[in-house]
mmCIF file of C-alpha atoms and ligand atoms in Angstrom:
data_model
loop_
_atom_site.group_PDB
_atom_site.id
_atom_site.type_symbol
_atom_site.label_atom_id
_atom_site.label_comp_id
_atom_site.label_asym_id
_atom_site.label_seq_id
_atom_site.Cartn_x
_atom_site.Cartn_y
_atom_site.Cartn_z
ATOM 1 C CA MET A 1 24.740 106.899 154.282
ATOM 2 C CA GLU A 2 26.276 109.657 152.146
ATOM 3 C CA PHE A 3 29.744 111.271 151.910
ATOM 4 C CA SER A 4 30.444 114.772 150.314
ATOM 5 C CA LEU A 5 33.696 115.841 149.839
ATOM 6 C CA VAL A 6 34.222 119.451 151.254
ATOM 7 C CA ALA A 7 37.984 120.289 149.789
ATOM 8 C CA LYS A 8 41.152 118.303 148.714
ATOM 9 C CA ASP A 9 44.715 119.201 150.118
ATOM 10 C CA ILE A 10 47.056 120.776 147.005
ATOM 11 C CA GLN A 11 50.074 119.452 148.567
ATOM 12 C CA SER A 12 48.974 116.187 149.542
ATOM 13 C CA LYS A 13 46.255 113.396 148.806
ATOM 14 C CA ALA A 14 44.225 114.707 152.341
ATOM 15 C CA ARG A 15 40.696 115.375 152.117
ATOM 16 C CA ALA A 16 37.958 117.197 154.139
ATOM 17 C CA GLY A 17 34.480 115.696 154.038
ATOM 18 C CA VAL A 18 31.450 115.116 155.563
ATOM 19 C CA VAL A 19 29.149 111.699 156.219
ATOM 20 C CA GLN A 20 25.887 111.654 156.923
ATOM 21 C CA THR A 21 24.345 109.148 159.107
ATOM 22 C CA ALA A 22 20.695 108.311 160.453
ATOM 23 C CA HIS A 23 22.247 109.597 163.639
ATOM 24 C CA GLY A 24 23.847 112.794 162.445
ATOM 25 C CA ALA A 25 26.687 114.418 160.706
ATOM 26 C CA ILE A 26 30.643 113.233 160.973
ATOM 27 C CA GLU A 27 32.836 115.655 159.849
ATOM 28 C CA THR A 28 36.249 114.107 158.245
ATOM 29 C CA PRO A 29 38.935 113.273 158.896
ATOM 30 C CA ILE A 30 37.933 111.936 162.263
ATOM 31 C CA PHE A 31 38.823 110.001 165.294
ATOM 32 C CA MET A 32 36.724 107.673 166.964
ATOM 33 C CA PRO A 33 36.987 107.101 170.599
ATOM 34 C CA VAL A 34 36.752 103.436 171.030
ATOM 35 C CA GLY A 35 33.764 101.761 173.271
ATOM 36 C CA THR A 36 35.002 98.319 173.164
ATOM 37 C CA ALA A 37 31.944 97.208 175.648
ATOM 38 C CA GLY A 38 29.492 99.902 174.972
ATOM 39 C CA THR A 39 31.426 102.536 176.905
ATOM 40 C CA VAL A 40 34.427 104.578 176.242
ATOM 41 C CA LYS A 41 36.259 103.621 179.041
ATOM 42 C CA ALA A 42 36.401 105.899 182.202
ATOM 43 C CA VAL A 43 34.438 108.865 179.973
ATOM 44 C CA HIS A 44 30.643 109.372 180.511
ATOM 45 C CA GLN A 45 28.536 110.121 177.111
ATOM 46 C CA ARG A 46 27.908 113.735 178.626
ATOM 47 C CA GLU A 47 31.588 114.434 178.743
ATOM 48 C CA LEU A 48 32.246 112.637 175.303
ATOM 49 C CA LYS A 49 29.734 115.279 173.646
ATOM 50 C CA GLU A 50 30.461 118.315 175.384
ATOM 51 C CA ASP A 51 33.973 117.944 176.325
ATOM 52 C CA ILE A 52 35.474 115.887 173.982
ATOM 53 C CA LYS A 53 33.056 116.855 171.029
ATOM 54 C CA ALA A 54 33.379 113.322 169.935
ATOM 55 C CA GLU A 55 31.177 112.653 166.501
ATOM 56 C CA ILE A 56 30.836 108.918 166.306
ATOM 57 C CA ILE A 57 32.388 106.271 168.505
ATOM 58 C CA LEU A 58 33.075 102.609 168.272
ATOM 59 C CA GLY A 59 31.242 99.521 169.703
ATOM 60 C CA ASN A 60 32.400 95.780 169.573
ATOM 61 C CA THR A 61 30.682 93.022 168.148
ATOM 62 C CA TYR A 62 32.819 90.468 169.969
ATOM 63 C CA HIS A 63 32.281 92.126 173.484
ATOM 64 C CA LEU A 64 28.748 93.103 172.973
ATOM 65 C CA TYR A 65 27.468 89.655 172.142
ATOM 66 C CA LEU A 66 29.677 88.143 175.094
ATOM 67 C CA ARG A 67 28.146 90.599 177.393
ATOM 68 C CA PRO A 68 25.290 91.880 177.526
ATOM 69 C CA GLY A 69 24.269 89.521 174.664
ATOM 70 C CA LEU A 70 21.939 90.176 172.173
ATOM 71 C CA ASN A 71 18.843 89.539 173.850
ATOM 72 C CA ILE A 72 19.269 92.419 176.195
ATOM 73 C CA LEU A 73 20.460 94.895 173.430
ATOM 74 C CA GLU A 74 17.534 94.307 171.456
ATOM 75 C CA GLN A 75 15.008 94.781 174.683
ATOM 76 C CA ALA A 76 16.781 98.306 174.864
ATOM 77 C CA GLY A 77 15.960 98.904 171.391
ATOM 78 C CA GLY A 78 19.765 98.808 170.449
ATOM 79 C CA LEU A 79 22.835 99.995 171.503
ATOM 80 C CA HIS A 80 22.157 103.933 171.226
ATOM 81 C CA LYS A 81 19.330 103.682 173.364
ATOM 82 C CA PHE A 82 21.001 101.016 175.784
ATOM 83 C CA ASN A 83 24.007 103.324 176.525
ATOM 84 C CA GLY A 84 22.400 106.881 175.826
ATOM 85 C CA TRP A 85 24.691 107.740 173.037
ATOM 86 C CA ASP A 86 22.527 109.436 170.030
ATOM 87 C CA ARG A 87 25.271 110.291 167.630
ATOM 88 C CA PRO A 88 26.641 107.632 164.949
ATOM 89 C CA ILE A 89 28.026 104.134 166.045
ATOM 90 C CA LEU A 90 30.338 102.047 164.167
ATOM 91 C CA THR A 91 30.731 98.490 165.369
ATOM 92 C CA ASP A 92 33.575 96.497 164.780
ATOM 93 C CA SER A 93 32.973 92.703 163.529
ATOM 94 C CA GLY A 94 34.801 90.854 165.894
ATOM 95 C CA GLY A 95 37.152 89.283 163.584
ATOM 96 C CA TYR A 96 40.193 91.051 165.085
ATOM 97 C CA GLN A 97 38.987 90.487 168.317
ATOM 98 C CA VAL A 98 38.558 86.972 167.968
ATOM 99 C CA PHE A 99 42.047 86.426 166.704
ATOM 100 C CA SER A 100 43.763 88.626 169.607
ATOM 101 C CA LEU A 101 41.465 87.932 172.545
ATOM 102 C CA ALA A 102 39.793 84.421 172.241
ATOM 103 C CA GLY A 103 41.373 81.693 173.800
ATOM 104 C CA THR A 104 41.658 78.175 171.407
ATOM 105 C CA ARG A 105 40.383 79.227 167.482
ATOM 106 C CA LYS A 106 39.841 77.221 164.614
ATOM 107 C CA ILE A 107 39.624 78.920 161.482
ATOM 108 C CA LYS A 108 37.504 77.242 158.740
ATOM 109 C CA GLU A 109 36.061 77.983 155.598
ATOM 110 C CA GLU A 110 32.542 78.452 157.400
ATOM 111 C CA GLY A 111 33.673 80.898 159.833
ATOM 112 C CA VAL A 112 35.613 80.651 162.956
ATOM 113 C CA LYS A 113 35.065 78.446 166.390
ATOM 114 C CA PHE A 114 36.616 79.885 169.585
ATOM 115 C CA LYS A 115 36.388 79.874 173.266
ATOM 116 C CA SER A 116 34.990 83.118 175.244
ATOM 117 C CA HIS A 117 37.744 84.757 177.017
ATOM 118 C CA ILE A 118 35.068 85.364 179.733
ATOM 119 C CA ASP A 119 33.911 82.017 180.796
ATOM 120 C CA GLY A 120 35.647 79.605 178.082
ATOM 121 C CA SER A 121 31.962 78.757 176.139
ATOM 122 C CA ALA A 122 32.264 77.322 172.639
ATOM 123 C CA LEU A 123 31.138 79.946 170.395
ATOM 124 C CA ASP A 124 30.833 80.214 166.411
ATOM 125 C CA PHE A 125 31.413 83.280 164.340
ATOM 126 C CA THR A 126 30.151 83.289 160.678
ATOM 127 C CA PRO A 127 29.762 85.873 157.960
ATOM 128 C CA GLU A 128 26.106 85.748 157.932
ATOM 129 C CA ASN A 129 25.717 85.549 161.905
ATOM 130 C CA VAL A 130 27.926 88.290 162.576
ATOM 131 C CA MET A 131 26.205 90.695 160.089
ATOM 132 C CA ASP A 132 23.029 89.564 162.212
ATOM 133 C CA THR A 133 24.451 90.570 165.114
ATOM 134 C CA GLN A 134 25.278 93.977 164.191
ATOM 135 C CA ARG A 135 21.791 94.460 163.020
ATOM 136 C CA THR A 136 20.807 93.419 166.441
ATOM 137 C CA ILE A 137 23.467 95.802 168.120
ATOM 138 C CA GLY A 138 22.142 98.751 165.660
ATOM 139 C CA ALA A 139 25.157 100.540 164.507
ATOM 140 C CA ASP A 140 24.946 102.971 161.940
ATOM 141 C CA ILE A 141 28.074 101.647 160.211
ATOM 142 C CA ILE A 142 28.958 97.626 160.438
ATOM 143 C CA MET A 143 32.328 96.168 159.536
ATOM 144 C CA ALA A 144 32.579 92.925 157.429
ATOM 145 C CA PHE A 145 34.075 89.871 158.980
ATOM 146 C CA ASP A 146 37.900 89.465 157.984
ATOM 147 C CA GLU A 147 40.854 87.817 159.348
ATOM 148 C CA CYS A 148 43.490 90.695 160.861
ATOM 149 C CA THR A 149 46.790 88.680 159.554
ATOM 150 C CA PRO A 150 49.536 89.284 162.121
ATOM 151 C CA TYR A 151 52.870 90.792 161.454
ATOM 152 C CA PRO A 152 55.048 89.223 160.156
ATOM 153 C CA CYS A 153 53.337 87.215 157.955
ATOM 154 C CA ASP A 154 54.739 84.744 155.254
ATOM 155 C CA TYR A 155 53.293 85.357 151.699
ATOM 156 C CA THR A 156 51.189 82.287 151.382
ATOM 157 C CA TYR A 157 49.454 82.540 154.365
ATOM 158 C CA ALA A 158 48.547 86.007 153.805
ATOM 159 C CA LYS A 159 47.717 85.325 150.180
ATOM 160 C CA ASN A 160 45.119 82.284 151.512
ATOM 161 C CA SER A 161 43.730 84.416 154.067
ATOM 162 C CA MET A 162 43.266 87.701 152.092
ATOM 163 C CA GLU A 163 41.269 85.350 149.644
ATOM 164 C CA ARG A 164 39.074 84.075 152.210
ATOM 165 C CA THR A 165 38.345 87.465 153.528
ATOM 166 C CA HIS A 166 37.143 88.533 150.271
ATOM 167 C CA ARG A 167 35.079 85.281 150.189
ATOM 168 C CA TRP A 168 33.671 85.947 153.440
ATOM 169 C CA LEU A 169 32.913 89.521 152.198
ATOM 170 C CA GLN A 170 30.689 88.199 149.566
ATOM 171 C CA ARG A 171 28.607 86.225 152.452
ATOM 172 C CA CYS A 172 28.328 89.503 154.359
ATOM 173 C CA VAL A 173 27.340 91.359 151.544
ATOM 174 C CA ASP A 174 24.542 88.545 150.787
ATOM 175 C CA ARG A 175 23.364 88.568 154.019
ATOM 176 C CA PHE A 176 23.593 92.210 154.957
ATOM 177 C CA ASP A 177 21.816 92.728 151.798
ATOM 178 C CA SER A 178 18.866 90.574 152.174
ATOM 179 C CA THR A 179 18.048 91.533 155.658
ATOM 180 C CA GLU A 180 16.104 94.826 157.364
ATOM 181 C CA PRO A 181 17.602 97.286 159.967
ATOM 182 C CA LYS A 182 15.575 96.422 163.185
ATOM 183 C CA TYR A 183 15.282 99.754 164.710
ATOM 184 C CA GLY A 184 13.555 101.675 161.558
ATOM 185 C CA TYR A 185 16.985 103.535 160.690
ATOM 186 C CA ASP A 186 19.911 102.673 157.780
ATOM 187 C CA GLN A 187 22.796 100.804 158.100
ATOM 188 C CA THR A 188 25.997 100.527 156.283
ATOM 189 C CA LEU A 189 28.274 98.114 155.650
ATOM 190 C CA PHE A 190 32.012 98.469 155.122
ATOM 191 C CA PRO A 191 34.306 95.973 153.720
ATOM 192 C CA ILE A 192 37.946 95.533 154.808
ATOM 193 C CA VAL A 193 41.202 95.416 152.808
ATOM 194 C CA GLN A 194 43.439 92.717 153.701
ATOM 195 C CA GLY A 195 46.963 91.590 152.004
ATOM 196 C CA SER A 196 49.639 92.177 155.054
ATOM 197 C CA THR A 197 52.680 94.081 153.911
ATOM 198 C CA TYR A 198 52.835 92.462 150.503
ATOM 199 C CA LYS A 199 52.185 95.346 147.634
ATOM 200 C CA ASP A 200 50.577 92.853 144.867
ATOM 201 C CA LEU A 201 48.445 91.574 147.764
ATOM 202 C CA ARG A 202 47.247 95.204 148.745
ATOM 203 C CA VAL A 203 46.550 96.247 145.335
ATOM 204 C CA GLN A 204 44.426 92.902 144.476
ATOM 205 C CA SER A 205 42.636 93.463 147.757
ATOM 206 C CA ALA A 206 41.987 97.007 147.232
ATOM 207 C CA GLU A 207 40.776 96.178 143.623
ATOM 208 C CA THR A 208 38.605 93.651 144.813
ATOM 209 C CA ILE A 209 37.322 95.640 147.935
ATOM 210 C CA ALA A 210 36.371 98.587 145.704
ATOM 211 C CA SER A 211 34.461 96.503 143.198
ATOM 212 C CA PHE A 212 31.913 95.840 145.771
ATOM 213 C CA GLY A 213 30.812 99.303 145.320
ATOM 214 C CA ARG A 214 29.770 100.027 149.125
ATOM 215 C CA GLU A 215 29.319 103.291 150.627
ATOM 216 C CA GLY A 216 32.736 103.489 152.500
ATOM 217 C CA ASN A 217 35.702 100.963 152.747
ATOM 218 C CA ALA A 218 38.196 100.103 155.567
ATOM 219 C CA ILE A 219 41.711 99.415 155.676
ATOM 220 C CA GLY A 220 42.685 96.413 158.011
ATOM 221 C CA GLY A 221 45.857 94.345 158.800
ATOM 222 C CA LEU A 222 47.991 97.470 159.605
ATOM 223 C CA SER A 223 49.574 98.918 162.833
ATOM 224 C CA VAL A 224 49.880 95.230 163.897
ATOM 225 C CA GLY A 225 53.858 95.886 164.576
ATOM 226 C CA GLU A 226 55.166 96.638 161.023
ATOM 227 C CA PRO A 227 57.493 99.600 160.870
ATOM 228 C CA ALA A 228 55.402 102.798 160.368
ATOM 229 C CA GLU A 229 57.166 103.133 157.001
ATOM 230 C CA MET A 230 55.547 99.923 155.546
ATOM 231 C CA MET A 231 52.404 101.365 157.087
ATOM 232 C CA TYR A 232 52.428 104.231 154.944
ATOM 233 C CA GLU A 233 53.325 102.549 152.027
ATOM 234 C CA MET A 234 50.608 100.190 152.149
ATOM 235 C CA THR A 235 48.267 102.844 152.855
ATOM 236 C CA GLU A 236 49.391 104.852 150.211
ATOM 237 C CA ILE A 237 48.887 101.890 147.493
ATOM 238 C CA VAL A 238 45.312 101.247 148.924
ATOM 239 C CA CYS A 239 44.051 104.941 148.987
ATOM 240 C CA ASP A 240 44.678 105.245 145.527
ATOM 241 C CA ILE A 241 42.859 102.217 144.383
ATOM 242 C CA LEU A 242 39.533 102.841 146.529
ATOM 243 C CA PRO A 243 37.569 105.489 145.272
ATOM 244 C CA ALA A 244 38.010 108.977 146.157
ATOM 245 C CA ASP A 245 33.911 109.886 146.301
ATOM 246 C CA LYS A 246 33.604 107.097 149.423
ATOM 247 C CA PRO A 247 35.196 107.395 152.815
ATOM 248 C CA ARG A 248 38.286 105.460 153.738
ATOM 249 C CA TYR A 249 39.021 104.120 157.326
ATOM 250 C CA LEU A 250 42.097 102.851 158.532
ATOM 251 C CA MET A 251 41.442 100.565 161.295
ATOM 252 C CA GLY A 252 43.065 100.552 165.001
ATOM 253 C CA VAL A 253 45.313 103.698 164.229
ATOM 254 C CA GLY A 254 47.289 105.186 165.534
ATOM 255 C CA THR A 255 49.538 107.623 167.431
ATOM 256 C CA PRO A 256 48.947 111.397 166.545
ATOM 257 C CA ALA A 257 51.819 111.131 164.163
ATOM 258 C CA ASN A 258 50.526 108.284 162.550
ATOM 259 C CA ILE A 259 47.034 109.674 162.303
ATOM 260 C CA LEU A 260 48.482 112.959 160.701
ATOM 261 C CA GLU A 261 50.721 111.116 158.012
ATOM 262 C CA ASN A 262 47.603 108.746 157.216
ATOM 263 C CA ILE A 263 45.371 111.500 156.636
ATOM 264 C CA ALA A 264 47.891 112.910 154.109
ATOM 265 C CA LEU A 265 47.608 109.931 152.124
ATOM 266 C CA GLY A 266 43.713 110.045 152.094
ATOM 267 C CA VAL A 267 42.632 108.427 154.924
ATOM 268 C CA ASP A 268 39.223 109.916 156.419
ATOM 269 C CA MET A 269 38.527 107.826 159.830
ATOM 270 C CA PHE A 270 40.559 106.396 162.631
ATOM 271 C CA ASP A 271 39.932 104.609 165.951
ATOM 272 C CA CYS A 272 42.286 103.526 168.406
ATOM 273 C CA VAL A 273 42.565 102.436 171.841
ATOM 274 C CA LEU A 274 45.904 104.538 172.374
ATOM 275 C CA PRO A 275 44.573 107.640 173.737
ATOM 276 C CA THR A 276 42.468 106.009 176.329
ATOM 277 C CA ARG A 277 44.489 103.181 177.256
ATOM 278 C CA ASN A 278 47.573 105.235 177.423
ATOM 279 C CA ALA A 279 45.735 107.702 179.750
ATOM 280 C CA ARG A 280 45.034 105.042 182.322
ATOM 281 C CA ASN A 281 48.756 104.415 182.768
ATOM 282 C CA GLY A 282 49.523 108.106 182.857
ATOM 283 C CA MET A 283 51.040 109.052 179.379
ATOM 284 C CA LEU A 284 49.292 112.120 178.132
ATOM 285 C CA PHE A 285 49.363 113.901 174.484
ATOM 286 C CA THR A 286 49.334 117.458 174.613
ATOM 287 C CA THR A 287 49.589 120.287 172.035
ATOM 288 C CA GLN A 288 53.425 120.522 173.486
ATOM 289 C CA GLY A 289 54.230 116.608 172.887
ATOM 290 C CA ILE A 290 53.983 113.609 175.333
ATOM 291 C CA ILE A 291 53.919 114.067 179.198
ATOM 292 C CA ASN A 292 54.486 110.738 181.456
ATOM 293 C CA ILE A 293 52.274 112.484 184.477
ATOM 294 C CA ARG A 294 53.609 109.769 186.644
ATOM 295 C CA ASN A 295 57.375 111.397 186.481
ATOM 296 C CA GLN A 296 58.406 113.399 189.621
ATOM 297 C CA LYS A 297 59.072 116.882 187.138
ATOM 298 C CA TRP A 298 55.321 117.241 187.432
ATOM 299 C CA SER A 299 54.746 117.384 191.094
ATOM 300 C CA THR A 300 54.853 120.829 191.400
ATOM 301 C CA ASP A 301 53.605 122.087 188.275
ATOM 302 C CA HIS A 302 50.718 123.842 188.918
ATOM 303 C CA SER A 303 50.093 124.836 185.313
ATOM 304 C CA PRO A 304 47.108 123.289 183.552
ATOM 305 C CA ILE A 305 47.229 119.865 181.957
ATOM 306 C CA ASP A 306 47.123 121.420 178.755
ATOM 307 C CA ALA A 307 46.588 125.476 178.262
ATOM 308 C CA GLU A 308 46.918 125.590 174.689
ATOM 309 C CA LEU A 309 44.283 122.939 174.087
ATOM 310 C CA GLY A 310 41.289 124.211 175.957
ATOM 311 C CA GLY A 311 38.650 122.000 176.654
ATOM 312 C CA TYR A 312 37.009 121.550 180.333
ATOM 313 C CA VAL A 313 39.352 119.157 181.995
ATOM 314 C CA SER A 314 42.736 120.024 180.266
ATOM 315 C CA THR A 315 42.262 123.725 181.213
ATOM 316 C CA PHE A 316 40.582 123.579 185.057
ATOM 317 C CA TYR A 317 42.998 120.726 186.512
ATOM 318 C CA SER A 318 46.635 121.489 186.940
ATOM 319 C CA LYS A 319 49.250 118.555 186.177
ATOM 320 C CA ALA A 320 50.493 118.675 189.869
ATOM 321 C CA TYR A 321 46.984 117.742 190.834
ATOM 322 C CA LEU A 322 46.668 114.742 188.340
ATOM 323 C CA ARG A 323 50.044 113.378 189.101
ATOM 324 C CA HIS A 324 48.695 113.292 192.475
ATOM 325 C CA LEU A 325 45.414 111.897 191.899
ATOM 326 C CA VAL A 326 47.329 109.199 189.804
ATOM 327 C CA HIS A 327 49.999 108.175 192.556
ATOM 328 C CA SER A 328 47.061 108.236 194.946
ATOM 329 C CA GLY A 329 45.403 105.472 192.777
ATOM 330 C CA GLU A 330 42.214 107.398 192.529
ATOM 331 C CA TYR A 331 39.656 106.582 189.864
ATOM 332 C CA LEU A 332 39.231 110.625 188.982
ATOM 333 C CA ALA A 333 42.930 110.240 187.389
ATOM 334 C CA GLY A 334 41.689 107.611 184.583
ATOM 335 C CA GLN A 335 38.680 109.979 183.919
ATOM 336 C CA ILE A 336 40.522 113.227 183.719
ATOM 337 C CA ALA A 337 43.643 111.514 181.677
ATOM 338 C CA SER A 338 40.961 109.843 179.483
ATOM 339 C CA VAL A 339 39.022 112.840 178.930
ATOM 340 C CA HIS A 340 42.023 115.095 178.175
ATOM 341 C CA ASN A 341 43.874 112.421 175.853
ATOM 342 C CA LEU A 342 40.366 112.109 173.748
ATOM 343 C CA THR A 343 40.135 115.991 173.529
ATOM 344 C CA PHE A 344 43.430 116.154 172.065
ATOM 345 C CA TYR A 345 42.687 113.956 169.397
ATOM 346 C CA LEU A 346 39.266 115.133 168.203
ATOM 347 C CA TRP A 347 41.180 118.623 168.362
ATOM 348 C CA LEU A 348 43.917 117.339 166.239
ATOM 349 C CA VAL A 349 41.615 116.233 163.438
ATOM 350 C CA LYS A 350 39.722 119.272 163.989
ATOM 351 C CA GLN A 351 42.814 121.299 163.145
ATOM 352 C CA ALA A 352 44.152 118.706 160.133
ATOM 353 C CA ARG A 353 40.799 119.355 158.569
ATOM 354 C CA GLN A 354 40.970 123.039 158.961
ATOM 355 C CA HIS A 355 44.462 123.309 157.664
ATOM 356 C CA ILE A 356 43.111 120.896 154.313
ATOM 357 C CA ILE A 357 40.344 123.755 154.074
ATOM 358 C CA ASP A 358 42.838 126.451 154.097
ATOM 359 C CA GLY A 359 45.087 124.472 151.985
ATOM 360 C CA THR A 360 48.280 124.477 154.650
ATOM 361 C CA PHE A 361 47.864 120.768 155.878
ATOM 362 C CA ARG A 362 51.299 119.661 154.409
ATOM 363 C CA ASP A 363 53.429 122.791 155.789
ATOM 364 C CA TRP A 364 51.644 122.065 159.271
ATOM 365 C CA LYS A 365 51.474 118.489 159.422
ATOM 366 C CA ASP A 366 55.479 118.385 159.019
ATOM 367 C CA VAL A 367 55.779 120.973 162.034
ATOM 368 C CA MET A 368 53.128 118.925 164.097
ATOM 369 C CA VAL A 369 54.566 115.373 163.784
ATOM 370 C CA LYS A 370 58.146 116.606 165.381
ATOM 371 C CA LYS A 371 56.083 118.539 167.892
ATOM 372 C CA LEU A 372 53.560 116.150 169.167
ATOM 373 C CA MET A 373 55.894 113.192 169.577
ATOM 374 C CA THR A 374 58.460 115.234 171.683
ATOM 375 C CA ARG A 375 58.618 113.886 174.937
ATOM 376 C CA LEU A 376 58.463 116.750 177.906
HETATM 377 N N1 LIG B 1 40.410 93.974 161.130
HETATM 378 C C1 LIG B 1 39.329 94.289 162.119
HETATM 379 N N2 LIG B 1 39.144 95.170 163.048
HETATM 380 C C2 LIG B 1 40.317 95.709 163.252
HETATM 381 C C3 LIG B 1 41.950 95.283 162.186
HETATM 382 C C4 LIG B 1 41.519 94.650 161.216
HETATM 383 O O1 LIG B 1 42.306 94.474 160.461
HETATM 384 C C5 LIG B 1 42.740 96.226 163.168
HETATM 385 C C6 LIG B 1 44.126 96.329 162.550
HETATM 386 N N3 LIG B 1 44.880 97.496 162.804
HETATM 387 C C7 LIG B 1 42.344 96.612 164.006
HETATM 388 N N4 LIG B 1 41.013 96.610 164.309
HETATM 389 N N5 LIG B 1 37.997 93.800 161.872
#
């Protein structure tokens, strides 16, 4: 994997760059649609490519390991072959999901013992087997096995957890570096900064993570319920320490405003379920602000979902039609809304990138943050 910086904003710490992977280039800043179980929910691959213009999608180790399982993924020749997505894929390690989804779980130095949320069977994730699993899934970018602390989290717990995440990282690196890709193309491992909302822990974690000298770095443990200002404060501390010549990935973030504010602090990559999950509940992000398409006021609005955004579904379908589909419980409602929201998120980061290159990012961002969070 290679990262090159294309431009730096003069008014903020925002950067524009290009990440080269075995499955093609990613222009940063980038938003990565979440495809937990090998599918971005309600969106098919041709829409992802041609309408949304996604450059990379996420998969999840925890879900893919449980279903369809490693044998089937290996038979297929990896996830790219299995789901027909031939551009880059990043897999999260399952650390986060074990903590948020699994039933009873026990965290030990060796790893995490938990029960599957599907059939209750007993499972064991260790830094080593999570590396092997991600090798088998065949993701281009694989994530270290970490513990995402909840918010709030007391200092002693946060410190012990962070230190364990660092020890687990050493084991991830040892395993990853002593194994080969399964399908002939390069994979790369990103470590994850933790440290909850404590400045000194974030500094310590960022310095430790940077010292591993990997090809990219991630920031975890944020956007877990803390105030946005606290998240920005932590992101800034960490970005100032992580190397400038490597991509920085902020995990699980966020709203359009969160994304723009974190781009201004030096973050390059984002993922979040918000655009797809909220789409399935009728919440649309548009260039004019936020719409709840269920509201009566849209029932007679025959204008496009978002004429300014462009893109096929956002201009072809009207608000009144989409509202009708939602109220009728039609599957097409979830599909149209998901494609629209993702088109919007990819448009947003592309706009951000262009404004960074043009040297107008901060002024543009300050206007957009207010506009995008307006409820229409
Ligand atoms: N760790 C991992 N995945 C994550 C997170 C984390 O801390 C977060 C936190 N926002 C989202 N996804 N491995």
